Short mmCIF file of C-alpha atoms in Angstrom, two decimals:
data_model
loop_
_atom_site.label_atom_id
_atom_site.label_comp_id
_atom_site.label_asym_id
_atom_site.label_seq_id
_atom_site.Cartn_x
_atom_site.Cartn_y
_atom_site.Cartn_z
CA MET A 1 54.88 17.71 -19.98
CA ASN A 2 56.75 20.96 -20.79
CA ALA A 3 59.78 22.39 -18.95
CA VAL A 4 57.67 24.44 -16.54
CA GLU A 5 55.49 21.45 -15.66
CA SER A 6 58.58 19.29 -15.09
CA LEU A 7 60.04 21.93 -12.80
CA LEU A 8 56.88 22.27 -10.73
CA THR A 9 56.45 18.50 -10.58
CA GLY A 10 59.89 18.27 -9.06
CA ILE A 11 59.13 20.64 -6.19
CA ALA A 12 58.08 19.24 -2.88
CA PRO A 13 55.08 21.14 -1.49
CA GLU A 14 56.84 21.68 1.82
CA HIS A 15 59.60 23.58 -0.02
CA THR A 16 57.32 26.12 -1.69
CA ALA A 17 57.99 28.81 0.92
CA ALA A 18 61.72 28.30 0.59
CA LEU A 19 61.55 28.56 -3.17
CA ALA A 20 59.58 31.83 -2.94
CA ALA A 21 62.12 33.28 -0.46
CA GLY A 22 65.09 32.29 -2.62
CA LEU A 23 63.49 33.82 -5.74
CA VAL A 24 62.69 37.09 -3.87
CA ALA A 25 66.28 37.28 -2.65
CA CYS A 26 67.70 36.70 -6.16
CA LEU A 27 65.37 39.41 -7.58
CA PHE A 28 66.12 41.95 -4.86
CA LEU A 29 69.70 41.62 -3.76
CA PRO A 30 71.45 42.27 -7.09
CA PHE A 31 69.84 45.73 -7.22
CA LEU A 32 70.69 46.77 -3.67
CA ARG A 33 72.64 50.01 -3.78
CA GLY A 34 76.14 50.26 -2.44
CA GLY A 35 78.17 47.20 -1.74
CA PRO A 36 81.54 46.03 -3.01
CA ILE A 37 83.08 46.99 -6.30
CA SER A 38 84.58 43.54 -6.84
CA PRO A 39 82.26 41.35 -9.00
CA VAL A 40 83.33 38.27 -7.01
CA SER A 41 82.20 39.78 -3.70
CA ARG A 42 79.03 41.14 -5.33
CA TRP A 43 78.14 37.67 -6.67
CA ALA A 44 79.01 36.05 -3.30
CA PHE A 45 76.68 38.51 -1.54
CA VAL A 46 73.75 37.60 -3.79
CA LEU A 47 74.37 33.81 -3.63
CA LEU A 48 74.92 33.72 0.10
CA GLY A 49 71.91 35.92 0.69
CA ALA A 50 69.69 33.65 -1.46
CA ALA A 51 71.00 30.61 0.44
CA GLY A 52 70.23 32.29 3.76
CA ALA A 53 66.70 33.16 2.61
CA VAL A 54 66.04 29.55 1.55
CA HIS A 55 67.30 28.20 4.90
CA LEU A 56 65.31 30.62 6.98
CA ALA A 57 62.12 29.77 5.07
CA LEU A 58 62.49 26.00 5.20
CA PRO A 59 60.85 25.62 8.70
CA LEU A 60 57.69 27.26 7.24
CA GLY A 61 56.88 24.14 5.22
CA HIS A 62 58.62 21.42 7.20
CA ARG A 63 57.17 19.67 10.26
CA ASP A 64 60.46 18.28 11.43
CA SER A 65 62.19 17.90 14.75
CA ALA A 66 63.15 20.95 16.72
CA LEU A 67 66.82 20.11 16.15
CA LEU A 68 66.45 20.19 12.34
CA THR A 69 64.49 23.46 12.64
CA VAL A 70 67.25 24.98 14.72
CA GLY A 71 69.76 23.78 12.09
CA PHE A 72 67.77 25.45 9.28
CA LEU A 73 67.48 28.73 11.15
CA GLY A 74 71.08 28.68 12.34
CA SER A 75 72.54 28.03 8.88
CA GLY A 76 70.29 30.62 7.41
CA LEU A 77 71.46 33.27 9.89
CA VAL A 78 75.09 32.40 9.27
CA TYR A 79 74.57 32.61 5.55
CA GLY A 80 72.95 36.03 6.09
CA LEU A 81 75.99 37.11 8.19
CA LEU A 82 78.39 35.90 5.44
CA ALA A 83 76.34 37.78 2.84
CA TRP A 84 76.62 40.94 4.87
CA LEU A 85 80.45 40.48 5.22
CA ALA A 86 80.70 40.12 1.46
CA PHE A 87 78.47 43.17 0.88
CA THR A 88 80.57 45.31 3.21
CA GLY A 89 83.84 44.15 1.66
CA ARG A 90 85.16 42.37 4.74
CA ARG A 91 87.43 39.41 4.25
CA GLY A 92 85.74 37.00 6.65
CA TRP A 93 83.11 35.89 4.13
CA ARG A 94 85.62 33.71 2.34
CA THR A 95 86.78 31.77 5.44
CA GLY A 96 83.21 31.46 6.71
CA THR A 97 81.89 30.20 3.30
CA VAL A 98 84.69 27.65 2.97
CA LEU A 99 83.83 26.23 6.36
CA LEU A 100 80.03 26.46 6.29
CA VAL A 101 79.19 25.15 2.85
CA PRO A 102 80.94 21.77 3.19
CA LEU A 103 79.34 21.26 6.66
CA ASN A 104 75.95 22.21 5.42
CA LEU A 105 76.13 19.92 2.37
CA LEU A 106 77.46 17.10 4.42
CA GLY A 107 74.51 17.39 6.71
CA TYR A 108 72.20 17.53 3.66
CA VAL A 109 73.59 14.41 2.04
CA ILE A 110 73.42 12.53 5.37
CA VAL A 111 69.75 13.37 5.64
CA LEU A 112 69.25 12.31 1.99
CA LEU A 113 70.93 8.94 2.52
CA ARG A 114 68.92 8.29 5.66
CA GLY A 115 65.68 9.01 3.80
CA GLY A 116 64.71 11.93 6.02
CA GLU A 117 64.67 14.44 3.14
CA GLU A 118 63.94 14.47 -0.54
CA ALA A 119 66.29 15.55 -3.29
CA ASP A 120 63.76 17.83 -4.99
CA GLN A 121 64.40 20.78 -7.38
CA VAL A 122 64.61 23.33 -4.56
CA GLY A 123 67.15 21.32 -2.59
CA ILE A 124 69.21 20.64 -5.74
CA ALA A 125 69.12 24.37 -6.71
CA ALA A 126 70.11 25.46 -3.20
CA ALA A 127 73.02 23.02 -3.19
CA LEU A 128 74.25 24.43 -6.50
CA VAL A 129 73.92 28.05 -5.25
CA GLU A 130 75.99 27.14 -2.18
CA LEU A 131 78.56 25.30 -4.30
CA VAL A 132 79.00 28.29 -6.54
CA ALA A 133 79.46 30.52 -3.49
CA PHE A 134 82.01 28.01 -2.23
CA GLY A 135 83.90 28.21 -5.47
CA LEU A 136 84.03 32.01 -5.36
CA ALA A 137 85.33 31.82 -1.79
CA VAL A 138 87.89 29.01 -2.18
CA VAL A 139 89.43 30.18 -5.44
CA PRO A 140 91.64 33.23 -4.66
CA SER A 141 91.38 36.27 -6.92
CA ARG A 142 93.94 36.62 -9.64
CA ALA A 143 96.55 39.40 -9.14
CA PRO A 144 99.52 40.30 -11.46
CA ALA A 145 102.02 40.20 -8.67
CA ARG A 146 100.56 37.09 -6.99
CA PRO A 147 99.31 34.51 -9.54
CA ARG A 148 98.52 31.91 -6.83
CA ARG A 149 98.39 29.15 -9.46
CA LEU A 150 98.52 26.29 -6.95
CA LEU A 151 95.86 27.74 -4.68
CA ARG A 152 93.57 28.46 -7.63
CA ALA A 153 94.05 25.02 -8.96
CA LEU A 154 93.27 23.44 -5.59
CA GLY A 155 90.25 25.67 -5.15
CA SER A 156 88.90 24.78 -8.58
CA THR A 157 89.48 21.10 -8.10
CA SER A 158 87.71 21.10 -4.71
CA THR A 159 84.73 22.97 -6.26
CA VAL A 160 84.38 20.44 -9.06
CA ALA A 161 84.78 17.56 -6.63
CA GLY A 162 82.01 19.05 -4.47
CA VAL A 163 79.62 19.28 -7.45
CA LEU A 164 80.36 15.67 -8.49
CA LEU A 165 80.02 14.21 -5.02
CA THR A 166 76.78 16.06 -4.25
CA GLY A 167 75.31 15.02 -7.61
CA LEU A 168 76.31 11.43 -7.02
CA VAL A 169 74.58 11.35 -3.65
CA ILE A 170 71.46 12.95 -5.10
CA TRP A 171 71.37 10.18 -7.71
CA LEU A 172 71.97 7.39 -5.18
CA SER A 173 69.38 8.74 -2.75
CA THR A 174 66.80 9.07 -5.45
CA LEU A 175 67.30 5.51 -6.69
CA GLN A 176 67.23 4.20 -3.12
CA ALA A 177 64.06 6.11 -2.33
CA HIS A 178 62.33 4.73 -5.44
CA GLN A 179 63.25 1.19 -4.53
CA SER A 180 62.13 1.70 -0.95
CA ALA A 181 58.86 3.27 -2.08
CA GLY A 182 58.16 0.31 -4.37
CA SER A 183 58.91 -2.28 -1.65
CA ALA A 184 56.86 -0.51 0.99
CA ALA A 185 53.89 0.29 -1.19
CA SER A 186 53.67 -3.13 -2.73
CA THR A 187 52.53 -4.49 0.66
CA GLU A 188 49.70 -1.91 0.85
CA GLN A 189 47.78 -3.23 -2.18
CA ALA A 190 46.45 -6.58 -3.19
CA PRO A 191 49.02 -8.56 -5.22
CA ALA A 192 46.85 -8.42 -8.31
CA VAL A 193 46.72 -4.66 -8.21
CA GLY A 194 50.22 -3.63 -7.22
CA HIS A 195 51.16 -0.45 -5.40
CA SER A 196 50.14 3.17 -5.49
CA HIS A 197 53.23 5.13 -4.61
CA ALA A 198 51.27 6.37 -1.66
CA GLY A 199 52.10 7.88 1.67
CA GLY A 200 55.29 9.73 2.55
CA HIS A 201 57.14 8.36 -0.48
CA GLU A 202 54.96 10.15 -3.06
CA HIS A 203 57.17 13.23 -3.14
CA LEU A 204 60.12 11.02 -4.15
CA ALA A 205 58.51 10.11 -7.51
CA ARG A 206 59.45 13.38 -9.20
CA ALA A 207 61.64 14.70 -11.96
CA GLN A 208 64.94 13.50 -10.62
CA ALA A 209 67.44 11.43 -12.54
CA GLY A 210 65.31 11.71 -15.68
CA VAL A 211 62.06 10.26 -14.32
CA ILE A 212 58.83 12.27 -14.32
CA MET A 213 55.65 11.18 -12.54
CA ARG A 214 52.65 13.36 -12.23
CA PRO A 215 51.78 14.20 -8.63
CA LEU A 216 48.82 12.42 -7.14
CA GLY A 217 45.67 14.48 -6.57
CA GLY A 218 43.44 13.98 -3.62
CA ASP A 219 43.66 10.76 -1.58
CA HIS A 220 46.70 8.62 -2.24
CA HIS A 221 44.72 5.42 -1.71
CA PRO A 222 42.45 4.05 -4.49
CA THR A 223 38.73 3.83 -4.06
CA ALA A 224 36.98 0.52 -4.41
CA ALA A 225 35.91 1.41 -7.95
CA GLN A 226 39.51 2.37 -8.85
CA SER A 227 40.89 -0.85 -7.49
CA ALA A 228 38.32 -2.84 -9.39
CA ALA A 229 39.21 -0.99 -12.57
CA ALA A 230 42.84 -1.63 -12.11
CA ALA A 231 42.24 -5.31 -11.51
CA ARG A 232 40.11 -5.57 -14.68
CA LEU A 233 42.83 -3.87 -16.73
CA ALA A 234 45.51 -6.23 -15.34
CA SER A 235 43.34 -9.25 -15.89
CA ALA A 236 42.34 -8.27 -19.44
CA THR A 237 45.99 -7.55 -20.36
CA LYS A 238 47.20 -10.83 -18.95
CA GLU A 239 44.55 -12.79 -20.80
CA SER A 240 45.18 -10.98 -24.11
CA MET A 241 48.94 -11.46 -23.87
CA ARG A 242 48.73 -15.26 -23.57
CA ARG A 243 49.06 -15.34 -27.39
CA PHE A 244 52.54 -13.94 -27.09
CA ALA A 245 53.86 -16.57 -24.75
CA ARG A 246 56.39 -17.39 -27.45
CA LEU A 247 58.82 -14.75 -28.68
CA ALA A 248 58.33 -15.92 -32.23
CA ASP A 249 54.54 -15.20 -32.08
CA ALA A 250 55.26 -11.65 -30.92
CA LEU A 251 57.68 -11.12 -33.74
CA ALA A 252 55.24 -12.52 -36.22
CA ALA A 253 52.60 -10.02 -34.99
CA GLY A 254 54.80 -7.11 -35.80
CA TYR A 255 56.78 -6.49 -32.56
CA ARG A 256 60.43 -5.72 -33.16
CA LEU A 257 63.50 -6.41 -31.09
CA PRO A 258 65.68 -3.49 -30.22
CA ILE A 259 68.81 -2.83 -32.26
CA THR A 260 70.95 -3.36 -29.17
CA GLY A 261 70.23 -5.12 -25.84
CA ARG A 262 68.45 -8.13 -27.37
CA SER A 263 69.14 -10.23 -24.31
CA GLY A 264 68.64 -9.81 -20.61
CA THR A 265 65.78 -9.53 -18.18
CA ASP A 266 64.37 -6.31 -19.54
CA VAL A 267 64.14 -6.54 -23.31
CA HIS A 268 61.56 -4.11 -24.80
CA LEU A 269 59.93 -4.97 -28.14
CA GLU A 270 58.16 -2.10 -29.94
CA HIS A 271 55.20 -2.38 -32.40
CA PRO A 272 55.50 0.56 -34.85
CA GLY A 273 51.87 0.18 -35.98
CA PHE A 274 50.44 0.26 -32.45
CA LYS A 275 52.38 3.38 -31.52
CA ALA A 276 50.35 5.51 -33.88
CA ASP A 277 47.00 3.72 -34.14
CA GLY A 278 45.01 6.11 -31.92
CA ALA A 279 44.30 3.34 -29.36
CA VAL A 280 44.96 4.27 -25.71
CA LEU A 281 45.34 1.70 -22.94
CA ASP A 282 44.04 -1.10 -25.18
CA PRO A 283 44.85 -4.47 -23.51
CA THR A 284 44.85 -6.20 -26.95
CA ARG A 285 47.24 -3.66 -28.57
CA PRO A 286 50.04 -2.65 -26.12
CA GLU A 287 52.72 -0.54 -27.79
CA MET A 288 55.53 -2.52 -26.25
CA LEU A 289 56.18 -5.98 -24.79
CA VAL A 290 58.80 -6.75 -22.19
CA PHE A 291 60.54 -10.11 -22.40
CA ALA A 292 63.27 -11.85 -20.42
CA ILE A 293 65.59 -13.46 -23.00
CA GLU A 294 68.64 -15.54 -22.06
CA GLU A 295 70.37 -18.79 -22.94
CA GLY A 296 68.06 -19.60 -25.83
CA LYS A 297 64.87 -19.13 -23.78
CA ALA A 298 62.35 -16.23 -23.64
CA SER A 299 59.53 -15.39 -21.30
CA LEU A 300 56.96 -12.54 -21.47
CA LEU A 301 57.04 -10.44 -18.33
CA GLY A 302 54.56 -7.74 -19.23
CA VAL A 303 53.62 -4.86 -21.52
CA VAL A 304 54.17 -1.09 -21.77
CA PHE A 305 51.35 1.21 -22.75
CA VAL A 306 52.69 4.36 -24.41
CA MET A 307 50.95 7.66 -25.26
CA GLU A 308 51.37 8.85 -28.85
CA ARG A 309 52.48 12.38 -28.00
CA ALA A 310 54.85 13.75 -25.39
CA GLY A 311 53.07 15.85 -22.87
CA ALA A 312 49.68 14.15 -23.31
CA PRO A 313 48.57 12.62 -19.96
CA GLY A 314 47.57 8.99 -19.93
CA PRO A 315 44.23 7.86 -18.47
CA GLU A 316 44.27 6.56 -14.95
CA PRO A 317 41.29 4.19 -14.48
CA GLY A 318 42.82 2.83 -11.33
CA GLY A 319 43.65 6.22 -9.85
CA PRO A 320 46.85 6.07 -7.83
CA VAL A 321 47.35 2.48 -8.83
CA THR A 322 47.62 3.07 -12.54
CA ARG A 323 50.39 5.69 -12.60
CA TRP A 324 52.08 6.83 -15.80
CA HIS A 325 55.62 8.07 -16.05
CA ALA A 326 57.88 9.72 -18.65
CA HIS A 327 61.70 10.10 -19.06
CA ASN A 328 63.89 13.10 -19.70
CA LEU A 329 66.62 11.90 -22.01
CA CYS A 330 69.75 13.42 -23.47
CA LEU A 331 70.31 13.00 -27.24
CA SER A 332 74.01 13.39 -27.94
CA ALA A 333 75.60 14.32 -31.20
CA ALA A 334 79.16 13.55 -30.32
CA PRO A 335 79.39 10.75 -29.53
CA PRO A 336 75.97 9.79 -30.83
CA GLY A 337 73.73 8.09 -28.28
CA ILE A 338 71.09 8.41 -25.60
CA GLY A 339 71.59 9.03 -21.90
CA VAL A 340 69.67 10.35 -18.91
CA VAL A 341 69.88 13.90 -17.57
CA SER A 342 72.27 14.68 -14.74
CA PRO A 343 71.04 14.91 -11.17
CA TYR A 344 71.06 18.69 -11.67
CA GLY A 345 68.62 18.38 -14.55
CA GLY A 346 70.95 19.20 -17.44
CA CYS A 347 72.56 17.44 -20.36
CA PRO A 348 76.31 17.34 -21.40
CA ALA A 349 77.65 19.57 -24.12
CA LEU A 350 76.70 18.72 -27.67
CA SER A 351 73.41 17.13 -26.51
CA VAL A 352 69.78 18.18 -26.10
CA ALA A 353 67.20 17.19 -23.59
CA VAL A 354 63.95 15.61 -24.76
CA THR A 355 60.88 14.29 -22.90
CA VAL A 356 59.38 11.09 -24.21
CA PRO A 357 55.62 10.29 -24.12
CA GLU A 358 54.13 8.96 -20.90
CA MET A 359 54.18 5.19 -20.41
CA MET A 360 52.88 2.65 -17.94
CA HIS A 361 53.95 -0.94 -17.25
CA VAL A 362 51.48 -3.73 -16.65
CA TRP A 363 53.14 -6.93 -15.60
CA THR A 364 51.47 -10.17 -16.71
CA SER A 365 53.90 -12.54 -14.94
CA ASP A 366 52.62 -11.93 -11.40
CA PRO A 367 55.86 -10.40 -9.99
CA PRO A 368 56.17 -9.75 -6.22
CA GLY A 369 55.22 -6.06 -6.59
CA GLY A 370 52.03 -6.80 -8.47
CA ALA A 371 50.74 -5.95 -11.99
CA PHE A 372 51.55 -2.22 -11.65
CA ALA A 373 54.93 -2.35 -9.87
CA GLU A 374 57.57 0.11 -10.89
CA GLY A 375 59.78 -2.66 -12.17
CA VAL A 376 60.67 -6.30 -11.84
CA ASP A 377 63.60 -7.53 -9.85
CA GLN A 378 66.26 -9.01 -12.06
CA VAL A 379 66.87 -11.99 -9.82
CA TRP A 380 63.17 -12.80 -9.81
CA ALA A 381 62.88 -12.25 -13.57
CA ARG A 382 65.78 -14.58 -14.25
CA ASP A 383 64.33 -17.23 -11.99
CA TYR A 384 60.94 -16.88 -13.67
CA LEU A 385 62.62 -17.23 -17.08
CA HIS A 386 64.31 -20.45 -16.04
CA ARG A 387 61.03 -21.83 -14.67
CA SER A 388 58.65 -20.83 -17.43
CA GLY A 389 60.75 -19.72 -20.40
CA LEU A 390 60.16 -21.22 -23.84
CA PRO A 391 62.69 -21.87 -26.53
CA THR A 392 63.43 -18.88 -28.82
#
């Protein structure tokens, strides 16, 4: 999955019109004749105008309450007014922006935390645009006779704090949404099959916080044939993995413990030979095993099938049940290490973003969410280890 596909995957369909409106505004407004000489006011005009265009177009895709629609239209009109004030060189755009942006972002994060809205790429980009406009408004211009050091420091600090807080809420809401989606969907499928990420939560499984899932096509519910195929895959994998009930047997077969993190409820063992053998979704040759290892005991929880090449889509015999996912990671040079991308989709300085090949978990330990659940609860995994773990 390349950068363009990752971007498109992270856009909710109901925000397409808003994205188009914002792009048109960004392409048109900078070239509008006239306007202020000051580059700060000029940039504020473009950013506020783009924010206004996005807000005015949001009701075209949303089917929300009348109150939320009025809020979109009202904030869009006010952003448009502030853009006009900046374009004509009037001072009021600063005060209005300093007041409107925090209120608008506060409303946005409240909706996110309540689960009424998704933190998709359009929403994140709009929030960043508004935060930049806020920074231009709250940080006073530098003048030789009036340095305004304290006001500039306070303005810069408040802008950075706004970016950090908004990003934190985006991360928290995304994680909460994924957990809610898994819990809700797990009740919609038979326990042997797992869940399908269906219904209104589908748009939450997108390229946020480093996770990429291809959007579902067609019906979000599996057909009878797809459910049967998923059940056969889960059954075949579980039967084949009985030979690795003991950690020592897995190690003898060529699986390797990670360099770090060799204990816990989510220890991934890789098989170098299986990662490049050309086999795809072979229940007898999974590329990774997942063990719970603690206090001298180990228990196999499931497997991870991994595609050989990043960007190559994995087969989905079970349709929406057998979903693959990838991760956007940041490889850091100083200090060396691996982390996930920020909620705004970027990596820190001295690091590069990479996308790993698609992968899919199949749990052989019958967890509450089923064989194809997004993950296994740590409390449940630890209890399973204590009940069925074998000496290491």
